[in-house]
Coordinates of C-alpha atoms in Angstrom, one line a residue:
Chain A
M292 CA -6.8 18.0 -7.8
N293 CA -5.7 17.3 -11.2
V294 CA -6.2 13.9 -13.0
H295 CA -2.9 12.5 -12.0
D296 CA -3.2 13.0 -8.3
T297 CA -6.8 11.5 -8.5
L298 CA -5.3 8.4 -10.1
F299 CA -2.7 8.4 -7.6
W300 CA -5.5 8.1 -4.7
F301 CA -7.5 6.0 -6.5
F302 CA -4.4 3.1 -7.2
S303 CA -3.1 3.4 -3.7
I304 CA -6.1 3.2 -1.4
A305 CA -7.7 0.4 -4.1
M306 CA -4.2 -1.4 -3.6
L307 CA -4.4 -1.1 0.1
L308 CA -7.6 -2.4 -0.1
S309 CA -7.0 -5.5 -2.1
G310 CA -3.8 -6.0 0.2
V311 CA -6.5 -6.3 3.2
L312 CA -8.5 -8.5 1.3
V313 CA -5.6 -11.1 0.6
I314 CA -5.0 -11.6 4.4
A315 CA -8.9 -11.4 5.5
N316 CA -10.2 -13.9 2.8
R317 CA -10.5 -17.5 4.0
N318 CA -10.9 -19.0 0.9
P319 CA -7.4 -19.4 -0.7
V320 CA -8.6 -18.8 -4.3
N321 CA -10.2 -15.6 -3.3
S322 CA -6.9 -14.3 -1.7
A323 CA -5.4 -15.3 -4.7
M324 CA -7.4 -13.2 -7.3
C325 CA -7.2 -10.2 -4.7
L326 CA -3.3 -10.5 -4.9
V327 CA -3.9 -10.1 -8.7
L328 CA -5.8 -6.9 -8.2
L329 CA -3.2 -5.6 -6.3
F330 CA -0.7 -6.2 -8.7
V331 CA -2.8 -4.5 -11.4
F332 CA -3.0 -1.4 -9.3
M333 CA 0.8 -1.5 -8.2
A334 CA 1.6 -1.4 -11.9
G335 CA -0.8 1.8 -12.3
L336 CA 1.3 3.2 -10.0
F337 CA 4.1 2.3 -12.0
L338 CA 2.7 3.8 -14.8
L339 CA 2.0 7.1 -12.9
L340 CA 6.0 7.2 -12.6
D341 CA 6.4 7.0 -16.1
A342 CA 8.1 3.7 -15.5
I343 CA 6.1 2.2 -18.7
F344 CA 8.3 -1.1 -18.7
L345 CA 8.0 -1.7 -14.9
A346 CA 4.2 -1.8 -15.5
V347 CA 4.5 -4.1 -18.4
I348 CA 6.4 -6.4 -16.6
Q349 CA 4.4 -6.3 -13.3
I350 CA 1.1 -7.4 -15.3
L351 CA 2.8 -9.9 -17.4
V352 CA 5.2 -11.7 -15.2
Y353 CA 3.4 -11.5 -11.8
A354 CA -0.4 -10.8 -12.4
G355 CA -0.1 -13.3 -15.4
A356 CA 2.9 -16.2 -14.9
V357 CA 3.3 -15.9 -11.4
M358 CA -0.5 -15.8 -10.3
V359 CA -1.2 -18.6 -12.7
L360 CA 1.2 -21.2 -11.0
F361 CA -0.3 -20.0 -7.2
L362 CA -3.6 -21.2 -8.7
F363 CA -2.4 -24.2 -10.2
V364 CA -0.6 -25.2 -6.8
L365 CA -3.9 -24.3 -4.7
M366 CA -5.5 -26.5 -7.2
L367 CA -3.4 -29.5 -7.0
L368 CA -3.0 -29.3 -3.0
D369 CA -6.9 -28.9 -2.7
I370 CA -7.2 -26.4 0.1
K371 CA -10.6 -25.9 1.7
A372 CA -11.4 -22.6 3.2
S373 CA -9.4 -22.6 6.2
E374 CA -11.5 -22.6 9.7
R375 CA -12.0 -19.4 11.6
R376 CA -9.0 -19.3 13.4
R377 CA -9.0 -17.8 17.2
I378 CA -7.4 -14.4 17.3
L379 CA -4.3 -14.2 19.5
W380 CA -4.9 -10.5 21.2
L381 CA -1.4 -10.1 22.2
G382 CA -0.2 -10.7 18.8
L383 CA -2.7 -8.5 17.1
I384 CA -2.1 -5.6 19.5
G385 CA 2.0 -6.1 18.9
G386 CA 1.7 -6.3 15.4
L387 CA -0.5 -3.4 15.2
A388 CA 1.6 -1.2 17.8
V389 CA 4.8 -2.0 15.6
A390 CA 2.9 -1.1 12.3
G391 CA 1.5 2.1 13.9
A392 CA 4.8 2.9 15.0
F393 CA 6.3 2.4 11.8
V394 CA 3.6 4.4 10.1
W395 CA 4.5 7.5 12.6
E396 CA 8.0 7.2 11.8
L397 CA 7.2 7.4 7.8
A398 CA 4.8 10.5 8.2
M399 CA 7.4 12.3 10.4
I400 CA 9.8 11.7 7.7
L401 CA 8.0 12.1 4.2
G402 CA 6.0 15.1 6.3
K403 CA 9.1 17.1 5.7
P404 CA 10.3 18.0 2.1
L405 CA 12.9 15.5 1.2
K406 CA 16.3 17.1 0.4
P407 CA 18.4 14.5 -1.4
L408 CA 22.3 15.0 -1.7
A409 CA 23.6 16.8 -5.1
S410 CA 24.5 13.4 -6.3
A411 CA 21.0 12.0 -6.2
D412 CA 19.5 14.7 -8.0
K413 CA 19.5 13.2 -11.4
P414 CA 16.3 13.0 -13.8
F415 CA 14.8 9.7 -13.6
H416 CA 14.4 7.0 -16.7
A417 CA 12.8 3.9 -16.6
G418 CA 12.5 3.0 -20.3
L419 CA 13.2 -0.4 -21.7
T420 CA 17.0 0.2 -22.5
D421 CA 17.1 2.0 -18.9
V422 CA 15.9 -1.2 -17.2
V423 CA 17.4 -3.8 -19.4
K424 CA 21.1 -2.5 -20.7
P425 CA 22.8 -2.2 -17.2
L426 CA 21.2 -5.6 -16.4
F427 CA 23.8 -7.3 -19.0
T428 CA 26.6 -5.1 -18.6
K429 CA 27.0 -3.3 -15.3
Y430 CA 25.1 -5.7 -12.9
M431 CA 25.9 -8.5 -14.8
L432 CA 27.4 -10.4 -11.7
P433 CA 24.2 -10.1 -9.7
F434 CA 22.1 -11.1 -12.5
E435 CA 24.3 -14.4 -13.1
V436 CA 23.9 -15.1 -9.3
T437 CA 20.0 -15.1 -9.4
A438 CA 20.5 -18.0 -11.6
L439 CA 22.2 -19.8 -9.1
L440 CA 19.4 -18.5 -6.6
L441 CA 16.7 -19.9 -9.0
L442 CA 18.6 -23.4 -9.1
V443 CA 18.4 -23.4 -5.3
A444 CA 15.2 -22.5 -5.0
M445 CA 14.1 -25.0 -7.4
V446 CA 16.1 -28.2 -6.0
G447 CA 14.8 -27.2 -2.5
V448 CA 11.0 -27.0 -4.1
V449 CA 11.6 -30.8 -5.3
L450 CA 13.2 -31.7 -2.0
L451 CA 10.8 -30.2 0.1
S452 CA 7.7 -31.2 -1.8
K453 CA 8.7 -34.9 -2.8
K454 CA 5.9 -37.3 -2.0
E455 CA 7.7 -40.3 -0.7
L456 CA 11.1 -40.1 1.3
R457 CA 13.7 -42.8 0.0
Chain B
M277 CA 40.3 -9.2 -14.7
S278 CA 36.7 -10.0 -13.8
I279 CA 37.0 -13.7 -14.0
Y280 CA 40.3 -13.6 -12.2
A281 CA 38.3 -12.5 -9.1
I282 CA 35.5 -14.8 -8.9
Q283 CA 37.2 -18.2 -9.8
L284 CA 36.8 -19.5 -5.9
E285 CA 33.4 -18.7 -6.5
I286 CA 33.2 -20.4 -9.9
L287 CA 35.1 -23.6 -8.3
L288 CA 32.6 -23.9 -5.7
V289 CA 29.6 -23.7 -8.4
I290 CA 31.2 -26.2 -10.5
L291 CA 31.9 -28.6 -7.4
G292 CA 27.8 -28.2 -6.4
I293 CA 26.5 -28.6 -10.0
S294 CA 28.6 -31.9 -10.5
T295 CA 27.5 -33.2 -7.4
L296 CA 24.0 -32.6 -8.4
L297 CA 24.4 -34.1 -11.9
T298 CA 26.7 -37.1 -10.8
D299 CA 23.8 -38.3 -8.2
A300 CA 21.1 -37.9 -10.7
F301 CA 22.9 -39.8 -13.4
K302 CA 24.9 -42.3 -11.4
P303 CA 24.3 -42.3 -7.8
A304 CA 27.0 -42.9 -5.5
G305 CA 26.7 -45.8 -3.3
D306 CA 28.5 -44.7 -0.6
K307 CA 26.8 -41.2 0.4
R308 CA 29.1 -40.7 3.2
R309 CA 32.3 -41.1 1.3
L310 CA 30.9 -38.5 -1.1
G311 CA 30.5 -36.1 1.7
L312 CA 34.0 -36.6 2.9
T313 CA 35.3 -36.3 -0.9
L314 CA 33.8 -32.9 -1.3
G315 CA 35.0 -32.0 2.1
V316 CA 38.5 -32.8 1.0
L317 CA 38.1 -30.9 -2.6
V318 CA 36.8 -27.7 -0.4
G319 CA 40.0 -28.2 1.9
V320 CA 42.0 -28.2 -1.9
V321 CA 39.8 -25.2 -2.9
F322 CA 40.8 -23.6 0.5
C323 CA 44.8 -24.2 -0.5
F324 CA 44.3 -22.5 -3.6
S325 CA 43.0 -19.4 -2.0
F326 CA 46.7 -18.8 -1.1
L327 CA 47.5 -18.7 -4.4
L328 CA 45.5 -15.3 -5.3
K329 CA 46.4 -11.9 -4.5
A330 CA 44.4 -9.3 -3.0
Q331 CA 43.8 -6.6 -5.5
T332 CA 43.2 -2.8 -4.8
D333 CA 40.8 -1.9 -7.7
T334 CA 37.4 -3.3 -7.9
A335 CA 35.8 -5.7 -10.8
F336 CA 32.4 -5.6 -12.3
H337 CA 32.3 -2.3 -12.5
G338 CA 32.7 -1.6 -8.9
L339 CA 30.3 -4.1 -7.4
Y340 CA 33.2 -6.8 -6.3
R341 CA 36.1 -6.5 -4.4
L342 CA 38.7 -9.0 -3.9
D343 CA 40.9 -7.2 -1.1
A344 CA 42.9 -8.6 1.8
F345 CA 39.5 -8.2 4.3
A346 CA 37.5 -10.1 1.2
L347 CA 40.3 -12.9 0.5
Y348 CA 40.3 -13.5 4.8
F349 CA 36.7 -14.0 4.7
K350 CA 37.0 -16.2 1.6
R351 CA 39.2 -18.1 3.5
L352 CA 37.4 -18.3 6.7
F353 CA 34.1 -19.7 4.9
L354 CA 35.9 -22.4 2.9
V355 CA 37.5 -23.9 6.2
A356 CA 34.2 -23.7 8.0
T357 CA 32.1 -25.6 4.6
A358 CA 35.3 -28.1 4.3
L359 CA 34.6 -29.2 8.1
V360 CA 30.7 -28.7 7.6
L361 CA 30.7 -31.0 4.8
V362 CA 32.8 -33.6 6.9
M363 CA 30.4 -33.1 9.5
S364 CA 27.4 -33.7 7.2
A365 CA 28.8 -37.0 5.9
E366 CA 28.9 -38.4 9.5
F367 CA 25.2 -37.2 9.6
A368 CA 24.1 -38.2 6.3
K369 CA 22.8 -41.6 7.5
R370 CA 20.0 -39.7 9.7
I371 CA 18.8 -37.9 6.3
E372 CA 16.0 -39.8 4.7
S373 CA 16.4 -38.6 0.9
G374 CA 18.4 -35.9 -0.9
V375 CA 21.9 -36.5 0.7
A376 CA 23.9 -35.4 -2.8
E377 CA 21.5 -32.5 -2.7
F378 CA 22.3 -31.7 0.8
Y379 CA 26.1 -31.4 0.1
A380 CA 24.9 -29.3 -2.7
L381 CA 23.3 -26.9 -1.1
V382 CA 25.6 -26.6 1.5
L383 CA 28.3 -25.7 -1.3
F384 CA 26.0 -23.3 -3.1
A385 CA 25.4 -21.5 0.5
A386 CA 29.2 -21.4 0.7
T387 CA 29.2 -19.4 -2.9
G388 CA 26.8 -17.0 -1.3
M389 CA 29.0 -16.2 1.6
L390 CA 32.2 -16.6 -0.9
L391 CA 30.2 -13.4 -2.8
I392 CA 29.6 -11.8 0.7
A393 CA 33.0 -11.3 1.4
S394 CA 33.4 -9.4 -1.8
V395 CA 30.3 -7.2 -1.7
N396 CA 30.8 -3.7 -2.6
D397 CA 27.6 -2.6 -4.0
F398 CA 23.9 -3.1 -2.4
V399 CA 22.7 -4.7 -5.5
L400 CA 25.0 -7.4 -5.3
L401 CA 24.7 -7.6 -1.4
F402 CA 21.2 -8.1 -1.3
V403 CA 21.0 -11.1 -4.3
A404 CA 24.1 -12.8 -2.3
L405 CA 22.4 -12.4 1.0
E406 CA 19.3 -14.2 -0.5
L407 CA 21.2 -16.7 -2.1
V408 CA 22.6 -18.0 1.5
T409 CA 19.4 -17.1 3.4
I410 CA 16.9 -19.1 1.0
T411 CA 19.7 -22.2 0.5
F412 CA 19.4 -21.9 4.9
Y413 CA 15.7 -21.7 4.9
I414 CA 15.7 -25.5 2.6
L415 CA 18.5 -26.9 4.8
A416 CA 16.9 -25.8 8.2
S417 CA 13.7 -28.0 7.1
Y418 CA 15.6 -30.5 5.7
L419 CA 14.5 -33.6 8.3
R420 CA 10.9 -33.2 6.9
R421 CA 9.8 -35.9 9.4
Q422 CA 10.8 -34.0 12.5
V423 CA 8.2 -31.4 13.8
T424 CA 11.1 -29.6 15.2
S425 CA 13.4 -29.3 12.1
L426 CA 9.8 -28.3 10.1
E427 CA 9.1 -25.5 13.0
A428 CA 12.7 -24.4 12.5
G429 CA 12.6 -24.0 8.6
T430 CA 9.1 -22.1 9.0
K431 CA 10.3 -19.8 11.3
Y432 CA 13.5 -19.1 9.6
L433 CA 11.5 -18.3 6.3
I434 CA 9.0 -15.9 7.9
L435 CA 11.3 -13.9 10.1
G436 CA 13.8 -14.2 7.0
A437 CA 11.6 -13.1 4.2
L438 CA 10.5 -10.1 6.5
S439 CA 14.1 -8.9 7.3
S440 CA 15.1 -9.3 3.5
G441 CA 11.7 -6.7 3.1
F442 CA 13.3 -4.1 5.3
T443 CA 16.6 -4.5 4.0
V444 CA 15.3 -3.7 0.4
Y445 CA 13.3 -1.0 1.7
G446 CA 16.3 0.3 3.2
I447 CA 18.3 0.3 0.3
A448 CA 15.6 2.0 -1.6
Y449 CA 15.7 5.0 0.7
V450 CA 19.3 5.2 0.8
F451 CA 19.6 5.1 -3.1
G452 CA 16.9 7.8 -3.1
T453 CA 18.6 10.2 -0.9
T454 CA 22.5 9.8 -2.0
G455 CA 21.9 8.4 -5.9
T456 CA 24.0 5.2 -5.4
T457 CA 24.3 1.9 -4.3
N458 CA 27.8 1.7 -4.4
F459 CA 29.7 1.6 -1.1
D460 CA 32.6 3.6 -2.3
S461 CA 30.5 6.6 -4.0
L462 CA 28.4 6.5 -1.3
A463 CA 30.9 7.4 1.5
A464 CA 32.4 10.0 -1.2
A465 CA 28.7 11.3 -1.4
L466 CA 28.3 11.3 2.2
R467 CA 31.4 13.2 2.8
T468 CA 30.9 16.1 0.4
G469 CA 27.3 16.2 0.9
G470 CA 27.0 16.0 4.6
I471 CA 24.2 13.9 6.5
P472 CA 21.1 14.1 4.4
N473 CA 17.8 14.1 6.2
G474 CA 15.8 11.9 7.9
A475 CA 14.8 9.7 5.2
F476 CA 18.6 8.5 4.4
T477 CA 18.7 7.6 8.3
F478 CA 15.5 6.1 8.0
G479 CA 17.0 3.6 5.5
M480 CA 20.3 3.0 6.8
L481 CA 18.2 1.9 9.9
L482 CA 16.1 -0.5 7.9
V483 CA 19.3 -1.8 6.7
L484 CA 21.0 -2.6 9.9
T485 CA 17.8 -4.2 10.8
G486 CA 18.3 -7.1 8.0
L487 CA 21.8 -7.4 9.0
G488 CA 20.9 -7.7 12.8
F489 CA 18.9 -10.4 11.8
K490 CA 21.5 -12.5 10.1
I491 CA 23.8 -11.9 13.1
A492 CA 21.3 -12.5 15.9
S493 CA 21.6 -9.4 18.0
V494 CA 18.8 -7.7 19.8
P495 CA 16.2 -7.1 18.9
F496 CA 16.2 -9.4 16.1
Q497 CA 17.6 -12.7 17.9
I498 CA 14.2 -14.7 18.6
W499 CA 14.8 -17.1 16.1
A500 CA 18.0 -18.2 17.0
P501 CA 17.5 -20.8 19.5
D502 CA 14.3 -22.3 18.2
V503 CA 15.7 -22.6 14.7
Y504 CA 19.4 -23.7 16.3
Q505 CA 17.9 -26.4 18.2
G506 CA 15.4 -27.7 15.4
A507 CA 18.1 -27.9 12.4
P508 CA 19.9 -30.6 11.7
T509 CA 23.1 -30.5 13.3
P510 CA 25.6 -29.5 10.6
V511 CA 23.0 -26.9 9.6
T512 CA 23.1 -25.4 13.1
A513 CA 26.9 -25.2 12.7
F514 CA 26.9 -23.7 9.4
L515 CA 24.5 -21.1 10.6
A516 CA 26.4 -20.4 13.7
V517 CA 29.9 -20.1 11.8
G518 CA 29.4 -19.3 8.0
S519 CA 26.0 -17.3 8.2
K520 CA 26.8 -15.5 11.4
A521 CA 30.4 -14.3 9.8
A522 CA 28.4 -13.6 6.5
G523 CA 26.4 -11.2 8.8
F524 CA 29.4 -9.4 10.4
A525 CA 31.2 -9.5 7.0
L526 CA 28.6 -7.5 5.7
L527 CA 28.0 -5.1 8.6
L528 CA 31.7 -4.1 8.7
R529 CA 31.8 -3.5 5.0
V530 CA 28.5 -1.6 5.0
L531 CA 29.4 0.4 8.1
L532 CA 33.0 1.0 7.9
A533 CA 33.3 1.7 4.2
G534 CA 30.0 3.1 2.9
L535 CA 28.6 4.7 5.9
L536 CA 31.8 5.7 7.8
P537 CA 31.3 9.2 7.1
V538 CA 28.1 8.9 9.3
Q539 CA 29.4 7.1 12.2
G540 CA 28.0 9.7 14.7
V541 CA 24.5 8.2 13.8
W542 CA 25.3 4.4 14.1
A543 CA 28.2 4.0 16.3
L544 CA 25.9 4.8 19.4
L545 CA 23.1 2.7 18.3
L546 CA 25.6 -0.2 18.2
L547 CA 26.8 0.4 21.7
V548 CA 23.4 -0.1 23.1
L549 CA 22.7 -3.0 21.2
A550 CA 25.8 -4.9 21.9
G551 CA 25.3 -4.3 25.5
A552 CA 21.4 -5.5 25.0
T553 CA 22.7 -8.6 22.9
L554 CA 24.9 -9.4 25.7
A555 CA 22.8 -9.4 28.1
Y556 CA 19.8 -11.2 26.7
G557 CA 22.2 -14.3 25.0
N558 CA 23.9 -14.8 28.2
L559 CA 21.1 -14.6 31.0
G560 CA 19.2 -17.0 28.3
A561 CA 21.7 -19.5 28.1
L562 CA 21.2 -19.9 32.1
P563 CA 18.3 -22.2 32.3
Q564 CA 18.6 -24.2 29.0
R565 CA 18.9 -28.3 29.1
N566 CA 19.4 -29.0 25.4
L567 CA 22.8 -28.4 24.3
K568 CA 22.0 -27.2 20.8
R569 CA 19.8 -24.4 22.3
L570 CA 22.3 -23.4 24.7
L571 CA 24.8 -22.7 22.0
G572 CA 21.8 -20.7 20.0
Y573 CA 21.9 -18.6 23.1
S574 CA 25.6 -18.6 23.1
S575 CA 25.8 -17.6 19.6
I576 CA 23.4 -14.3 20.2
G577 CA 26.3 -13.8 23.1
H578 CA 29.0 -14.0 20.8
A579 CA 27.2 -11.3 18.5
G580 CA 27.2 -9.1 21.4
Y581 CA 30.8 -9.5 21.9
M582 CA 31.8 -8.9 18.3
L583 CA 29.3 -5.8 18.0
M584 CA 31.7 -4.4 21.0
G585 CA 34.2 -4.3 18.4
I586 CA 32.3 -2.8 15.6
A587 CA 31.0 -0.1 18.1
A588 CA 34.5 0.8 18.9
V589 CA 35.0 2.0 15.4
N590 CA 38.6 1.7 15.5
A591 CA 41.2 -0.4 13.9
L592 CA 42.3 -2.7 16.8
G593 CA 38.0 -3.1 17.1
A594 CA 37.8 -3.9 13.2
G595 CA 40.9 -6.2 13.7
A596 CA 39.5 -7.7 17.0
V597 CA 36.5 -8.6 15.4
L598 CA 38.2 -10.4 12.4
F599 CA 40.3 -12.3 14.7
Y600 CA 37.5 -13.2 16.9
L601 CA 35.2 -14.7 13.8
G602 CA 38.4 -16.8 12.6
Q603 CA 38.6 -18.5 15.9
Y604 CA 34.7 -18.9 16.7
A605 CA 34.7 -21.0 13.7
F606 CA 37.1 -23.7 14.8
T607 CA 35.5 -23.6 18.5
N608 CA 31.7 -23.8 17.3
L609 CA 32.5 -26.4 14.7
C610 CA 34.5 -28.7 17.5
A611 CA 31.7 -28.3 19.7
F612 CA 28.8 -29.4 17.1
L613 CA 31.1 -32.0 15.5
A614 CA 31.4 -33.6 19.0
I615 CA 27.7 -33.2 19.3
V616 CA 27.0 -35.1 16.0
A617 CA 29.4 -37.9 16.9
V618 CA 27.6 -38.2 20.5
T619 CA 24.0 -37.7 19.0
N620 CA 24.8 -40.0 16.4
A621 CA 25.2 -42.9 19.1
T622 CA 22.9 -41.9 21.8
G623 CA 20.3 -39.9 20.1
T624 CA 20.0 -37.3 22.7
E625 CA 20.8 -33.6 22.6
E626 CA 20.1 -32.8 26.4
I627 CA 23.1 -31.9 28.5
D628 CA 22.4 -34.8 30.9
G629 CA 23.0 -37.1 27.8
F630 CA 26.7 -35.8 27.9
A631 CA 26.9 -37.0 31.1
G632 CA 30.5 -39.3 31.4
L633 CA 31.4 -38.3 28.0
G634 CA 35.3 -38.1 29.2
K635 CA 34.9 -41.8 30.1
R636 CA 33.0 -42.9 27.0
A637 CA 34.8 -41.2 24.7
P638 CA 37.8 -39.2 25.9
I639 CA 38.5 -37.8 22.5
L640 CA 35.2 -36.3 22.3
G641 CA 34.9 -35.3 25.8
L642 CA 38.2 -33.2 25.7
A643 CA 37.0 -31.5 22.4
L644 CA 33.7 -30.5 24.0
F645 CA 35.4 -29.2 27.2
L646 CA 38.1 -27.3 25.4
A647 CA 35.2 -26.0 22.9
M648 CA 33.1 -24.7 26.2
A649 CA 36.2 -23.4 27.6
S650 CA 37.4 -21.3 24.7
L651 CA 34.0 -20.1 24.3
A652 CA 33.8 -19.1 27.7
G653 CA 37.1 -17.5 27.4
V654 CA 39.2 -19.4 29.6
P655 CA 43.3 -18.7 28.8
P656 CA 45.1 -20.1 27.0
L657 CA 42.8 -20.8 24.5
S658 CA 42.1 -18.7 21.4
G659 CA 38.7 -17.4 22.8
F660 CA 40.7 -15.7 25.7
F661 CA 42.7 -13.9 23.4
G662 CA 39.4 -12.9 21.1
K663 CA 37.7 -11.4 24.1
F664 CA 40.8 -9.6 25.2
Q665 CA 41.5 -8.0 22.1
L666 CA 37.8 -6.4 21.6
F667 CA 37.6 -5.3 25.5
A668 CA 41.0 -3.4 24.9
A669 CA 39.0 -2.2 21.6
V670 CA 36.2 -0.9 23.3
V671 CA 38.5 0.3 26.2
E672 CA 40.6 2.5 23.6
A673 CA 37.4 4.1 22.5
A674 CA 36.3 4.8 25.9
Q675 CA 39.3 7.2 25.9
T676 CA 37.6 9.9 24.1
D677 CA 34.0 8.7 25.1
S678 CA 33.3 7.8 28.5
R679 CA 30.2 5.7 27.9
Y680 CA 32.0 3.1 26.4
Y681 CA 33.3 2.1 30.1
W682 CA 29.5 1.0 30.4
L683 CA 29.8 -1.6 27.6
A684 CA 33.1 -2.9 28.6
A685 CA 31.5 -3.5 32.0
V686 CA 28.6 -5.4 30.7
G687 CA 30.6 -7.5 28.7
A688 CA 32.7 -8.4 31.5
A689 CA 29.6 -9.2 33.6
A690 CA 28.6 -11.1 30.8
V691 CA 31.8 -13.1 30.8
V692 CA 31.4 -14.2 34.3
V693 CA 27.9 -15.4 33.7
S694 CA 28.9 -17.4 30.7
L695 CA 31.5 -19.4 32.7
Y696 CA 28.4 -20.6 35.0
F697 CA 26.4 -22.2 31.7
Y698 CA 29.5 -23.4 29.9
F699 CA 31.3 -24.8 33.1
N700 CA 27.6 -26.8 33.3
V701 CA 28.5 -28.8 30.4
A702 CA 32.0 -29.3 31.2
R703 CA 30.7 -30.9 34.6
A704 CA 28.3 -33.2 33.0
I705 CA 31.4 -34.4 30.5
Y706 CA 33.7 -34.9 33.5
L707 CA 31.9 -35.1 36.9
Q708 CA 28.6 -36.6 36.0
E709 CA 27.9 -40.4 36.1
A710 CA 26.5 -42.1 33.1
E711 CA 24.2 -44.6 33.3
D712 CA 25.3 -46.4 30.3
N713 CA 28.9 -46.5 30.1
S714 CA 29.4 -48.3 26.8
A715 CA 31.9 -46.3 24.7
I716 CA 30.8 -44.1 22.0
P717 CA 32.8 -45.0 18.6
V718 CA 34.6 -42.5 16.8
T719 CA 35.2 -42.5 13.2
A720 CA 38.8 -41.5 11.5
P721 CA 37.3 -38.6 9.8
V722 CA 35.5 -36.8 12.9
R723 CA 38.8 -37.7 14.3
V724 CA 41.1 -35.8 12.2
A725 CA 38.6 -32.7 12.2
L726 CA 38.4 -32.7 15.9
W727 CA 42.4 -32.7 15.9
I728 CA 42.3 -30.0 13.3
C729 CA 39.8 -27.7 15.2
M730 CA 41.7 -28.7 18.6
A731 CA 45.1 -27.5 17.2
A732 CA 43.4 -24.1 16.2
M733 CA 41.9 -23.6 19.6
I734 CA 45.1 -24.0 21.1
G735 CA 47.5 -23.0 18.6
F736 CA 45.8 -19.4 18.0
G737 CA 45.4 -19.0 21.7
I738 CA 49.3 -19.3 22.3
F739 CA 50.7 -18.3 18.9
Q740 CA 48.1 -15.5 18.2
R741 CA 50.8 -13.6 15.9
P742 CA 49.4 -15.3 12.4
L743 CA 46.2 -14.7 12.9
V744 CA 46.5 -11.3 14.6
E745 CA 48.1 -10.1 11.5
M746 CA 45.9 -11.8 9.0
A747 CA 43.1 -10.0 10.7
V748 CA 44.8 -6.8 11.1
T749 CA 45.8 -6.5 7.2
A750 CA 42.3 -7.2 6.4
A751 CA 41.2 -4.7 8.6
S752 CA 43.3 -1.8 7.0
V753 CA 41.4 -1.8 4.0
F754 CA 39.2 0.5 5.8
G755 CA 42.0 2.5 6.8
L756 CA 40.6 3.5 10.4
K757 CA 42.6 5.0 13.0

């Protein structure tokens, strides 16, 4: 096993573990911190794929900005550690069954060598210009629509979290 | 010419943002009048859309198409938005705060739907789909003091986010195996390269999962009755008419433009899903006592009828789905307008609350009765002709593959079952005696909107030709036989 493979297994297993901790933790602040860890390990995976820009953005935007906002909200809401919840067995078994089926399906597909069409067999670049330039040329319309999407989200948050209704 | 292609969307965004701004700086005293004005303005945009010409080439580097299909759906969404705004204006007094924002959000959701009509690339598909869905999360939980509304919003948020996740994951697989997100180049790659191995099919199924959620087809239908019942009535109407039509627009585009070369993989799947959806929606509606919940189940059932048309994979079927969506919009909006007017006066959505409506408010009774009859598919109303076309498409498909006869049989059984619960409502309206026989007031805008809907239901039922011609022209962009 070379360094690349070792790092891959390290990052993915650590990522999965922190993912489990996010939902298993009863203290919301601890959950949020585990989520930060998850983002960091995911950035590691992007690095292994030579997607340096994505890795940096992942740390800057998700681990940095988004998580700080998360923690602010948690602080403002002043949430105590939630009570131990009763486990719904039917839900647990059903959820595990669906997840199991999904993993089995993935294992079946990825177990066989992937044969993409000739059109997909192009070398892959994910440098800064490869990501940013299409955003303002080819994918300008979706990019602009995202602006509208953010406006809607903002209006929604203000309306739904407003203290007094008048 | 890219700006030419998105001028309708631009007009709607301008309307939405000016609504937000005027409300911030100079709040309108009469929110009801504001809603009616916006409804009329959207109606003007609808009339304006007839000046646009269908384009053969794409805009925005192949991401966007303004063809006959897109124009058909854009007009459908504009009519629906105008009527939903009128409905919202009537509903406005029950919204405690943010009425102007409510109108603005409806306009933004409509913008997303108009974009969806033109989508020609998975990237734009995802962004436009999210614009519509996220707006609906907010709209569904708008009555914050009502537990049912919050429940509707939360359920829609959790299931919607999950299904969006599936969609993106699927798009990643489709992109990974074919190297493109554009529908035209996807079809071209599939035609020359054949069907790639499992990973592609897996991705395709995940995309269909996300779209199945939007149209509420089995097995992604669980949310529909709860959300339909809990959401504010205009939002329910917009979900049933706009969001569902948007889902079908995407389904038709993705399957018939992008994935047509691999129809052998999905046609049979849709056949089974259509049958299951028909059975679930129509059987589930039988014991319902709440009219909005009943219409939730009925909307699942109607998704089943329309899936029949797509599963048939022929020109007749595609045109039939478009015709069905067109008339379904008027029928459903008619029913929901009547519900808003009645519940404004009585405060109940139970079917028993509609007892004696024929005497209390003859026009509401007639409108609701006609809507139920059209949903059940009684001639000469438009619902009958819509179903007739869909069954014809399935029977045509059955000429080559006899399994389609089973689908037609399930569909016919579903129609028979649905007669029972639709006429249960009709019985309450005309045969049941009300405890309180006071007249229910009907405002002038509601009256006008109801007459428009009823004229459409009866008009498209007897003189089907104009709408059929529009639907067939729109469906012809796929070049099916």
